[in-house]
PDB file of C-alpha atoms and ligand atoms in Angstrom:
ATOM      1  CA  UNK K 666       0.000   0.000   0.000  1.00 85.00           C
ATOM      2  CA  UNK K 667       1.270   3.467  -0.882  1.00 93.00           C
ATOM      3  CA  UNK K 668       1.068   6.281   1.663  1.00 95.00           C
ATOM      4  CA  UNK K 669       0.375   9.350  -0.473  1.00 98.00           C
ATOM      5  CA  UNK K 670       1.214  12.595   1.301  1.00 98.00           C
ATOM      6  CA  UNK K 671      -0.623  15.901   1.396  1.00 98.00           C
ATOM      7  CA  UNK K 672       1.176  19.110   0.414  1.00 98.00           C
ATOM      8  CA  UNK K 673       1.490  19.961   4.144  1.00 98.00           C
ATOM      9  CA  UNK K 674       3.035  16.590   4.907  1.00 98.00           C
ATOM     10  CA  UNK K 675       5.493  16.980   2.034  1.00 98.00           C
ATOM     11  CA  UNK K 676       6.601  20.299   3.560  1.00 98.00           C
ATOM     12  CA  UNK K 677       7.249  18.538   6.867  1.00 98.00           C
ATOM     13  CA  UNK K 678       9.278  15.843   5.105  1.00 98.00           C
ATOM     14  CA  UNK K 679      11.199  18.621   3.355  1.00 98.00           C
ATOM     15  CA  UNK K 680      12.027  20.167   6.754  1.00 98.00           C
ATOM     16  CA  UNK K 681      13.317  16.825   7.971  1.00 98.00           C
ATOM     17  CA  UNK K 682      15.490  16.393   4.881  1.00 98.00           C
ATOM     18  CA  UNK K 683      16.797  19.952   5.069  1.00 98.00           C
ATOM     19  CA  UNK K 684      17.924  19.206   8.602  1.00 98.00           C
ATOM     20  CA  UNK K 685      19.728  16.117   7.270  1.00 98.00           C
ATOM     21  CA  UNK K 686      21.222  18.257   4.480  1.00 98.00           C
ATOM     22  CA  UNK K 687      22.622  20.630   7.112  1.00 98.00           C
ATOM     23  CA  UNK K 688      24.054  17.759   9.129  1.00 98.00           C
ATOM     24  CA  UNK K 689      25.804  16.464   6.015  1.00 98.00           C
ATOM     25  CA  UNK K 690      27.282  19.944   5.542  1.00 98.00           C
ATOM     26  CA  UNK K 691      28.598  19.808   9.123  1.00 98.00           C
ATOM     27  CA  UNK K 692      30.254  16.557   8.152  1.00 98.00           C
ATOM     28  CA  UNK K 693      31.785  18.244   5.099  1.00 98.00           C
ATOM     29  CA  UNK K 694      33.212  20.861   7.439  1.00 98.00           C
ATOM     30  CA  UNK K 695      34.935  18.435   9.820  1.00 98.00           C
ATOM     31  CA  UNK K 696      35.963  15.554   7.589  1.00 98.00           C
ATOM     32  CA  UNK K 697      39.752  15.443   7.328  1.00 98.00           C
ATOM     33  CA  UNK K 698      42.510  12.903   7.763  1.00 98.00           C
ATOM     34  CA  UNK K 699      42.741  11.780  11.393  1.00 98.00           C
ATOM     35  CA  UNK K 700      39.073  12.286  12.296  1.00 98.00           C
ATOM     36  CA  UNK K 701      37.361   9.156  13.560  1.00 98.00           C
ATOM     37  CA  UNK K 702      34.007   8.059  12.247  1.00 98.00           C
ATOM     38  CA  UNK K 703      32.819   7.982  15.882  1.00 98.00           C
ATOM     39  CA  UNK K 704      33.607  11.685  16.158  1.00 98.00           C
ATOM     40  CA  UNK K 705      31.456  12.370  13.075  1.00 98.00           C
ATOM     41  CA  UNK K 706      28.673  10.390  14.708  1.00 98.00           C
ATOM     42  CA  UNK K 707      28.769  12.323  17.966  1.00 98.00           C
ATOM     43  CA  UNK K 708      28.783  15.698  16.180  1.00 98.00           C
ATOM     44  CA  UNK K 709      25.807  14.595  14.077  1.00 98.00           C
ATOM     45  CA  UNK K 710      23.836  13.370  17.068  1.00 98.00           C
ATOM     46  CA  UNK K 711      24.412  16.588  18.980  1.00 98.00           C
ATOM     47  CA  UNK K 712      23.406  18.656  15.926  1.00 98.00           C
ATOM     48  CA  UNK K 713      20.182  16.678  15.552  1.00 98.00           C
ATOM     49  CA  UNK K 714      19.217  17.006  19.226  1.00 98.00           C
ATOM     50  CA  UNK K 715      20.067  20.726  19.201  1.00 98.00           C
ATOM     51  CA  UNK K 716      17.477  21.064  16.419  1.00 98.00           C
ATOM     52  CA  UNK K 717      14.738  19.321  18.413  1.00 98.00           C
ATOM     53  CA  UNK K 718      14.872  16.198  16.307  1.00 98.00           C
ATOM     54  CA  UNK K 719      15.941  12.654  17.103  1.00 98.00           C
ATOM     55  CA  UNK K 720      18.330  10.380  15.223  1.00 98.00           C
ATOM     56  CA  UNK K 721      16.320   8.227  12.835  1.00 98.00           C
ATOM     57  CA  UNK K 722      18.704   5.299  12.581  1.00 98.00           C
ATOM     58  CA  UNK K 723      19.788   4.873  16.203  1.00 98.00           C
ATOM     59  CA  UNK K 724      17.915   1.861  17.530  1.00 98.00           C
ATOM     60  CA  UNK K 725      16.257   1.198  14.160  1.00 97.00           C
ATOM     61  CA  UNK K 726      16.289  -2.605  13.944  1.00 97.00           C
ATOM     62  CA  UNK K 727      19.002  -2.336  16.592  1.00 97.00           C
ATOM     63  CA  UNK K 728      21.410  -0.127  14.601  1.00 98.00           C
ATOM     64  CA  UNK K 729      23.784   1.326  17.222  1.00 98.00           C
ATOM     65  CA  UNK K 730      24.557   4.812  15.851  1.00 98.00           C
ATOM     66  CA  UNK K 731      23.234   8.056  14.396  1.00 98.00           C
ATOM     67  CA  UNK K 732      25.120   7.787  11.098  1.00 98.00           C
ATOM     68  CA  UNK K 733      26.019   5.050   8.706  1.00 98.00           C
ATOM     69  CA  UNK K 734      29.669   5.747   7.854  1.00 98.00           C
ATOM     70  CA  UNK K 735      30.907   3.586   4.981  1.00 98.00           C
ATOM     71  CA  UNK K 736      34.523   3.989   3.907  1.00 98.00           C
ATOM     72  CA  UNK K 737      36.047   2.875   0.559  1.00 98.00           C
ATOM     73  CA  UNK K 738      34.931  -0.734  -0.055  1.00 98.00           C
ATOM     74  CA  UNK K 739      32.142  -0.401   2.505  1.00 98.00           C
ATOM     75  CA  UNK K 740      28.948   0.090   0.511  1.00 98.00           C
ATOM     76  CA  UNK K 741      26.457   1.102   3.204  1.00 98.00           C
ATOM     77  CA  UNK K 742      25.523   0.540   6.877  1.00 98.00           C
ATOM     78  CA  UNK K 743      29.055   1.012   8.206  1.00 98.00           C
ATOM     79  CA  UNK K 744      29.092   1.497  11.987  1.00 98.00           C
ATOM     80  CA  UNK K 745      31.007   4.529  13.322  1.00 98.00           C
ATOM     81  CA  UNK K 746      34.156   3.388  15.090  1.00 98.00           C
ATOM     82  CA  UNK K 747      37.658   4.434  16.165  1.00 98.00           C
ATOM     83  CA  UNK K 748      38.778   4.235  12.521  1.00 98.00           C
ATOM     84  CA  UNK K 749      40.667   7.406  11.603  1.00 98.00           C
ATOM     85  CA  UNK K 750      39.958   8.719   8.126  1.00 98.00           C
ATOM     86  CA  UNK K 751      42.976   8.750   5.827  1.00 98.00           C
ATOM     87  CA  UNK K 752      43.947  11.005   2.941  1.00 98.00           C
ATOM     88  CA  UNK K 753      42.477   9.463  -0.208  1.00 98.00           C
ATOM     89  CA  UNK K 754      39.551   7.684   1.488  1.00 98.00           C
ATOM     90  CA  UNK K 755      36.011   8.190   0.332  1.00 98.00           C
ATOM     91  CA  UNK K 756      33.250   8.020   2.931  1.00 98.00           C
ATOM     92  CA  UNK K 757      29.529   7.670   2.424  1.00 98.00           C
ATOM     93  CA  UNK K 758      27.598   9.301   5.222  1.00 98.00           C
ATOM     94  CA  UNK K 759      23.959   8.348   5.441  1.00 98.00           C
ATOM     95  CA  UNK K 760      21.838  10.138   8.023  1.00 98.00           C
ATOM     96  CA  UNK K 761      18.247   9.800   9.167  1.00 98.00           C
ATOM     97  CA  UNK K 762      16.279  12.022  11.510  1.00 98.00           C
ATOM     98  CA  UNK K 763      12.752  12.245  12.829  1.00 98.00           C
ATOM     99  CA  UNK K 764      11.372  15.776  13.082  1.00 98.00           C
ATOM    100  CA  UNK K 765       7.671  16.552  13.569  1.00 97.00           C
ATOM    101  CA  UNK K 766       6.961  12.811  13.251  1.00 98.00           C
ATOM    102  CA  UNK K 767       8.415  12.585   9.728  1.00 98.00           C
ATOM    103  CA  UNK K 768      11.675  11.036   8.642  1.00 98.00           C
ATOM    104  CA  UNK K 769      14.476  12.663   6.711  1.00 98.00           C
ATOM    105  CA  UNK K 770      16.916  10.290   5.017  1.00 98.00           C
ATOM    106  CA  UNK K 771      19.739  11.440   2.737  1.00 98.00           C
ATOM    107  CA  UNK K 772      23.341  10.519   1.975  1.00 99.00           C
ATOM    108  CA  UNK K 773      26.476  11.909   0.346  1.00 99.00           C
ATOM    109  CA  UNK K 774      29.886  10.430  -0.416  1.00 98.00           C
ATOM    110  CA  UNK K 775      32.753  12.712   0.615  1.00 98.00           C
ATOM    111  CA  UNK K 776      36.391  12.713  -0.421  1.00 98.00           C
ATOM    112  CA  UNK K 777      38.946  12.822   2.396  1.00 98.00           C
ATOM    113  CA  UNK K 778      41.618  15.239   1.226  1.00 97.00           C
ATOM    114  CA  UNK K 779      42.819  14.468  -2.283  1.00 97.00           C
ATOM    115  CA  UNK K 780      41.357  11.301  -3.740  1.00 98.00           C
ATOM    116  CA  UNK K 781      42.429   9.358  -6.826  1.00 98.00           C
ATOM    117  CA  UNK K 782      40.885  10.299 -10.191  1.00 98.00           C
ATOM    118  CA  UNK K 783      39.324   6.823 -10.240  1.00 98.00           C
ATOM    119  CA  UNK K 784      37.475   7.415  -6.976  1.00 98.00           C
ATOM    120  CA  UNK K 785      36.521  10.927  -8.057  1.00 98.00           C
ATOM    121  CA  UNK K 786      34.987   9.581 -11.251  1.00 98.00           C
ATOM    122  CA  UNK K 787      33.097   6.876  -9.342  1.00 98.00           C
ATOM    123  CA  UNK K 788      31.563   9.525  -7.084  1.00 98.00           C
ATOM    124  CA  UNK K 789      30.634  11.716 -10.047  1.00 98.00           C
ATOM    125  CA  UNK K 790      28.946   8.892 -11.917  1.00 98.00           C
ATOM    126  CA  UNK K 791      27.062   7.788  -8.812  1.00 98.00           C
ATOM    127  CA  UNK K 792      25.775  11.300  -8.243  1.00 98.00           C
ATOM    128  CA  UNK K 793      24.841  11.655 -11.912  1.00 98.00           C
ATOM    129  CA  UNK K 794      23.020   8.325 -11.798  1.00 98.00           C
ATOM    130  CA  UNK K 795      20.973   9.656  -8.886  1.00 99.00           C
ATOM    131  CA  UNK K 796      20.041  12.744 -10.926  1.00 98.00           C
ATOM    132  CA  UNK K 797      19.060  10.602 -13.907  1.00 98.00           C
ATOM    133  CA  UNK K 798      16.771   8.618 -11.608  1.00 98.00           C
ATOM    134  CA  UNK K 799      15.253  11.786 -10.161  1.00 98.00           C
ATOM    135  CA  UNK K 800      14.293  12.981 -13.658  1.00 98.00           C
ATOM    136  CA  UNK K 801      12.011   9.962 -13.945  1.00 98.00           C
ATOM    137  CA  UNK K 802      10.184  10.595 -10.654  1.00 98.00           C
ATOM    138  CA  UNK K 803       7.107  12.049 -12.311  1.00 98.00           C
ATOM    139  CA  UNK K 804       3.472  11.095 -12.150  1.00 98.00           C
ATOM    140  CA  UNK K 805       2.499   8.397 -14.641  1.00 98.00           C
ATOM    141  CA  UNK K 806       5.972   6.857 -14.816  1.00 98.00           C
ATOM    142  CA  UNK K 807       6.778   3.629 -13.031  1.00 98.00           C
ATOM    143  CA  UNK K 808       9.448   2.730 -10.499  1.00 98.00           C
ATOM    144  CA  UNK K 809      11.232   0.801 -13.231  1.00 98.00           C
ATOM    145  CA  UNK K 810      11.766   4.024 -15.182  1.00 98.00           C
ATOM    146  CA  UNK K 811      13.751   5.406 -12.243  1.00 99.00           C
ATOM    147  CA  UNK K 812      15.617   2.145 -11.739  1.00 99.00           C
ATOM    148  CA  UNK K 813      16.636   1.824 -15.365  1.00 98.00           C
ATOM    149  CA  UNK K 814      17.790   5.437 -15.631  1.00 98.00           C
ATOM    150  CA  UNK K 815      20.076   4.969 -12.621  1.00 99.00           C
ATOM    151  CA  UNK K 816      21.410   1.685 -13.959  1.00 99.00           C
ATOM    152  CA  UNK K 817      22.047   3.011 -17.476  1.00 98.00           C
ATOM    153  CA  UNK K 818      24.039   5.988 -16.210  1.00 98.00           C
ATOM    154  CA  UNK K 819      26.122   3.917 -13.785  1.00 98.00           C
ATOM    155  CA  UNK K 820      26.832   1.177 -16.297  1.00 98.00           C
ATOM    156  CA  UNK K 821      27.718   3.705 -19.001  1.00 98.00           C
ATOM    157  CA  UNK K 822      30.704   4.627 -16.815  1.00 98.00           C
ATOM    158  CA  UNK K 823      31.778   0.990 -16.543  1.00 98.00           C
ATOM    159  CA  UNK K 824      30.421   0.599 -13.014  1.00 99.00           C
ATOM    160  CA  UNK K 825      28.115  -1.962 -11.452  1.00 98.00           C
ATOM    161  CA  UNK K 826      24.909  -1.541  -9.488  1.00 98.00           C
ATOM    162  CA  UNK K 827      24.326  -3.137  -6.096  1.00 98.00           C
ATOM    163  CA  UNK K 828      21.084  -5.069  -6.314  1.00 98.00           C
ATOM    164  CA  UNK K 829      20.444  -6.347  -2.816  1.00 98.00           C
ATOM    165  CA  UNK K 830      19.823  -2.884  -1.335  1.00 98.00           C
ATOM    166  CA  UNK K 831      17.231  -0.453  -2.627  1.00 98.00           C
ATOM    167  CA  UNK K 832      15.592   2.939  -2.208  1.00 98.00           C
ATOM    168  CA  UNK K 833      12.168   3.200  -0.599  1.00 98.00           C
ATOM    169  CA  UNK K 834       9.148   5.275   0.257  1.00 98.00           C
ATOM    170  CA  UNK K 835       9.590   7.798   3.088  1.00 98.00           C
ATOM    171  CA  UNK K 836       7.202   9.412   5.548  1.00 98.00           C
ATOM    172  CA  UNK K 837       6.215   8.497   9.089  1.00 98.00           C
ATOM    173  CA  UNK K 838       8.063   5.286   8.334  1.00 98.00           C
ATOM    174  CA  UNK K 839      11.748   5.169   7.397  1.00 98.00           C
ATOM    175  CA  UNK K 840      11.157   2.428   4.851  1.00 98.00           C
ATOM    176  CA  UNK K 841       7.726   2.617   3.270  1.00 98.00           C
ATOM    177  CA  UNK K 842       6.481   1.093   0.018  1.00 98.00           C
ATOM    178  CA  UNK K 843       7.481   1.007  -2.760  1.00 98.00           C
ATOM    179  CA  UNK K 844      10.980  -0.403  -2.999  1.00 98.00           C
ATOM    180  CA  UNK K 845      13.057   1.600  -5.478  1.00 98.00           C
ATOM    181  CA  UNK K 846      15.784  -0.622  -6.955  1.00 98.00           C
ATOM    182  CA  UNK K 847      18.741   0.888  -8.801  1.00 98.00           C
ATOM    183  CA  UNK K 848      18.396  -1.546 -11.686  1.00 98.00           C
ATOM    184  CA  UNK K 849      15.384  -2.716 -13.627  1.00 98.00           C
ATOM    185  CA  UNK K 850      13.216  -2.331 -16.670  1.00 98.00           C
ATOM    186  CA  UNK K 851      11.380   0.691 -17.990  1.00 98.00           C
ATOM    187  CA  UNK K 852       7.604   0.550 -17.702  1.00 98.00           C
ATOM    188  CA  UNK K 853       7.669  -1.987 -14.869  1.00 98.00           C
ATOM    189  CA  UNK K 854       6.819  -1.720 -11.207  1.00 98.00           C
ATOM    190  CA  UNK K 855       4.623   0.551  -9.139  1.00 98.00           C
ATOM    191  CA  UNK K 856       3.006   3.466 -10.939  1.00 98.00           C
ATOM    192  CA  UNK K 857       4.190   6.807  -9.573  1.00 98.00           C
ATOM    193  CA  UNK K 858       1.630   9.311  -8.332  1.00 97.00           C
ATOM    194  CA  UNK K 859       1.757  12.831  -6.998  1.00 97.00           C
ATOM    195  CA  UNK K 860       2.019  12.697  -3.214  1.00 97.00           C
ATOM    196  CA  UNK K 861       4.400   9.770  -3.233  1.00 98.00           C
ATOM    197  CA  UNK K 862       7.684  10.523  -1.440  1.00 98.00           C
ATOM    198  CA  UNK K 863      10.590   8.222  -2.177  1.00 98.00           C
ATOM    199  CA  UNK K 864      14.294   7.947  -1.479  1.00 99.00           C
ATOM    200  CA  UNK K 865      16.436   7.240  -4.528  1.00 99.00           C
ATOM    201  CA  UNK K 866      19.836   5.980  -3.410  1.00 98.00           C
ATOM    202  CA  UNK K 867      22.210   4.421  -5.921  1.00 99.00           C
ATOM    203  CA  UNK K 868      24.985   2.273  -4.456  1.00 98.00           C
ATOM    204  CA  UNK K 869      27.507   1.954  -7.253  1.00 99.00           C
ATOM    205  CA  UNK K 870      30.629  -0.212  -7.282  1.00 98.00           C
ATOM    206  CA  UNK K 871      33.876   0.301  -9.152  1.00 98.00           C
ATOM    207  CA  UNK K 872      34.281  -3.461  -9.596  1.00 98.00           C
ATOM    208  CA  UNK K 873      31.801  -6.317  -9.339  1.00 98.00           C
ATOM    209  CA  UNK K 874      28.259  -5.691  -8.147  1.00 98.00           C
ATOM    210  CA  UNK K 875      28.418  -8.431  -5.517  1.00 98.00           C
ATOM    211  CA  UNK K 876      28.501  -7.609  -1.846  1.00 98.00           C
ATOM    212  CA  UNK K 877      29.136  -9.376   1.440  1.00 98.00           C
ATOM    213  CA  UNK K 878      27.896  -8.678   4.933  1.00 97.00           C
ATOM    214  CA  UNK K 879      30.363  -8.347   7.782  1.00 98.00           C
ATOM    215  CA  UNK K 880      30.090 -10.255  11.061  1.00 97.00           C
ATOM    216  CA  UNK K 881      28.945  -7.073  12.873  1.00 97.00           C
ATOM    217  CA  UNK K 882      25.574  -7.795  11.260  1.00 97.00           C
ATOM    218  CA  UNK K 883      25.459  -4.425   9.501  1.00 98.00           C
ATOM    219  CA  UNK K 884      28.411  -3.364   7.398  1.00 98.00           C
ATOM    220  CA  UNK K 885      28.062  -4.214   3.717  1.00 98.00           C
ATOM    221  CA  UNK K 886      31.292  -4.386   1.685  1.00 98.00           C
ATOM    222  CA  UNK K 887      32.017  -5.004  -1.953  1.00 98.00           C
ATOM    223  CA  UNK K 888      32.929  -8.644  -2.624  1.00 98.00           C
ATOM    224  CA  UNK K 889      36.114  -7.685  -4.475  1.00 98.00           C
ATOM    225  CA  UNK K 890      37.337  -4.997  -2.088  1.00 98.00           C
ATOM    226  CA  UNK K 891      37.027  -2.227  -4.675  1.00 98.00           C
ATOM    227  CA  UNK K 892      35.448   1.111  -3.706  1.00 98.00           C
ATOM    228  CA  UNK K 893      31.740   1.905  -3.715  1.00 98.00           C
ATOM    229  CA  UNK K 894      29.871   5.214  -3.643  1.00 99.00           C
ATOM    230  CA  UNK K 895      26.386   6.144  -2.414  1.00 98.00           C
ATOM    231  CA  UNK K 896      24.229   9.244  -2.811  1.00 99.00           C
ATOM    232  CA  UNK K 897      20.636   9.597  -1.625  1.00 99.00           C
ATOM    233  CA  UNK K 898      17.905  12.141  -2.191  1.00 99.00           C
ATOM    234  CA  UNK K 899      14.386  12.179  -0.840  1.00 99.00           C
ATOM    235  CA  UNK K 900      12.033  13.381  -3.581  1.00 98.00           C
ATOM    236  CA  UNK K 901       8.319  13.951  -3.960  1.00 98.00           C
ATOM    237  CA  UNK K 902       6.908  12.674  -7.236  1.00 98.00           C
ATOM    238  CA  UNK K 903       5.732  15.676  -9.259  1.00 97.00           C
ATOM    239  CA  UNK K 904       3.349  16.248 -12.127  1.00 96.00           C
ATOM    240  CA  UNK K 905       6.050  17.480 -14.519  1.00 96.00           C
ATOM    241  CA  UNK K 906       9.202  17.132 -12.457  1.00 97.00           C
ATOM    242  CA  UNK K 907      10.272  15.718  -9.136  1.00 98.00           C
ATOM    243  CA  UNK K 908      10.359  17.992  -6.106  1.00 98.00           C
ATOM    244  CA  UNK K 909      13.748  17.311  -4.508  1.00 98.00           C
ATOM    245  CA  UNK K 910      13.414  17.508  -0.721  1.00 98.00           C
ATOM    246  CA  UNK K 911      17.128  17.065   0.017  1.00 98.00           C
ATOM    247  CA  UNK K 912      19.667  19.722  -0.921  1.00 98.00           C
ATOM    248  CA  UNK K 913      23.419  19.461  -1.378  1.00 98.00           C
ATOM    249  CA  UNK K 914      23.816  23.248  -1.537  1.00 98.00           C
ATOM    250  CA  UNK K 915      25.041  23.514   2.083  1.00 98.00           C
ATOM    251  CA  UNK K 916      27.634  20.812   1.394  1.00 98.00           C
ATOM    252  CA  UNK K 917      28.771  22.509  -1.808  1.00 98.00           C
ATOM    253  CA  UNK K 918      29.261  25.805   0.022  1.00 97.00           C
ATOM    254  CA  UNK K 919      31.574  24.111   2.520  1.00 97.00           C
ATOM    255  CA  UNK K 920      33.466  22.015  -0.029  1.00 95.00           C
ATOM    256  CA  UNK K 921      34.209  24.891  -2.389  1.00 94.00           C
ATOM    257  CA  UNK K 922      35.893  26.833   0.429  1.00 91.00           C
ATOM    258  CA  UNK K 923      37.849  23.871   1.778  1.00 85.00           C
TER     259      UNK K 923
HETATM  260 MG1   MG W1413      19.752   6.737   3.876  1.00 61.64          MG
HETATM  261 MG1   MG W1414      17.319   5.416   2.490  1.00 61.64          MG
END
């Protein structure tokens, strides 16, 4: 069953995602070699609580932290730890909050210092694949139109698409229907309607698409140890174009002055 949102509810979900967008910008500010992923987590949690929201992931199915911090060959769901970021790492930070009863859920992959051209290109293609997916989030299209657009862009760069993990509906639940895979066929799947809010979140690998789960029960890594990138927007399906509820503008402002 799809939970279609009213215009007022979409504004509340936007507020939640703007808070997440600002948290991600705080991360952009403090990410540097030597910073631990635990430190990022504690800054994020404090920021969320200072804004009268609560972490959306902490305790969700038992997840122990505010952020998912996934470095290099970690795809998603990395647990913040004493690991110190190193020059040349890439780190996906995925953050969820609950504000006014609605979830925000967005992610960005950051470079740590100077990264290799190969990693830079992987991040660019992943972000572009997200934007290609977003273009399809219009009323009358189907989920498969989004999925295929993401897949085509990622594969055109020579990359592979993680299949086991998917985007999702967003609202009072963190993971609502429908599932939004990053691969698929045009014209297939749930029909998109105005009022539907979804997270589109490509997880794109430099090498093989296969993944493995670590013994901590959470961290997902690439099977071949090659890097992976992850970007996530929450969007409301629109009549002519998607209404993007996440913004990277705060991140961009920090990164361009770094
Ligand atoms: Mg997320
Ligand atoms: Mg998500």
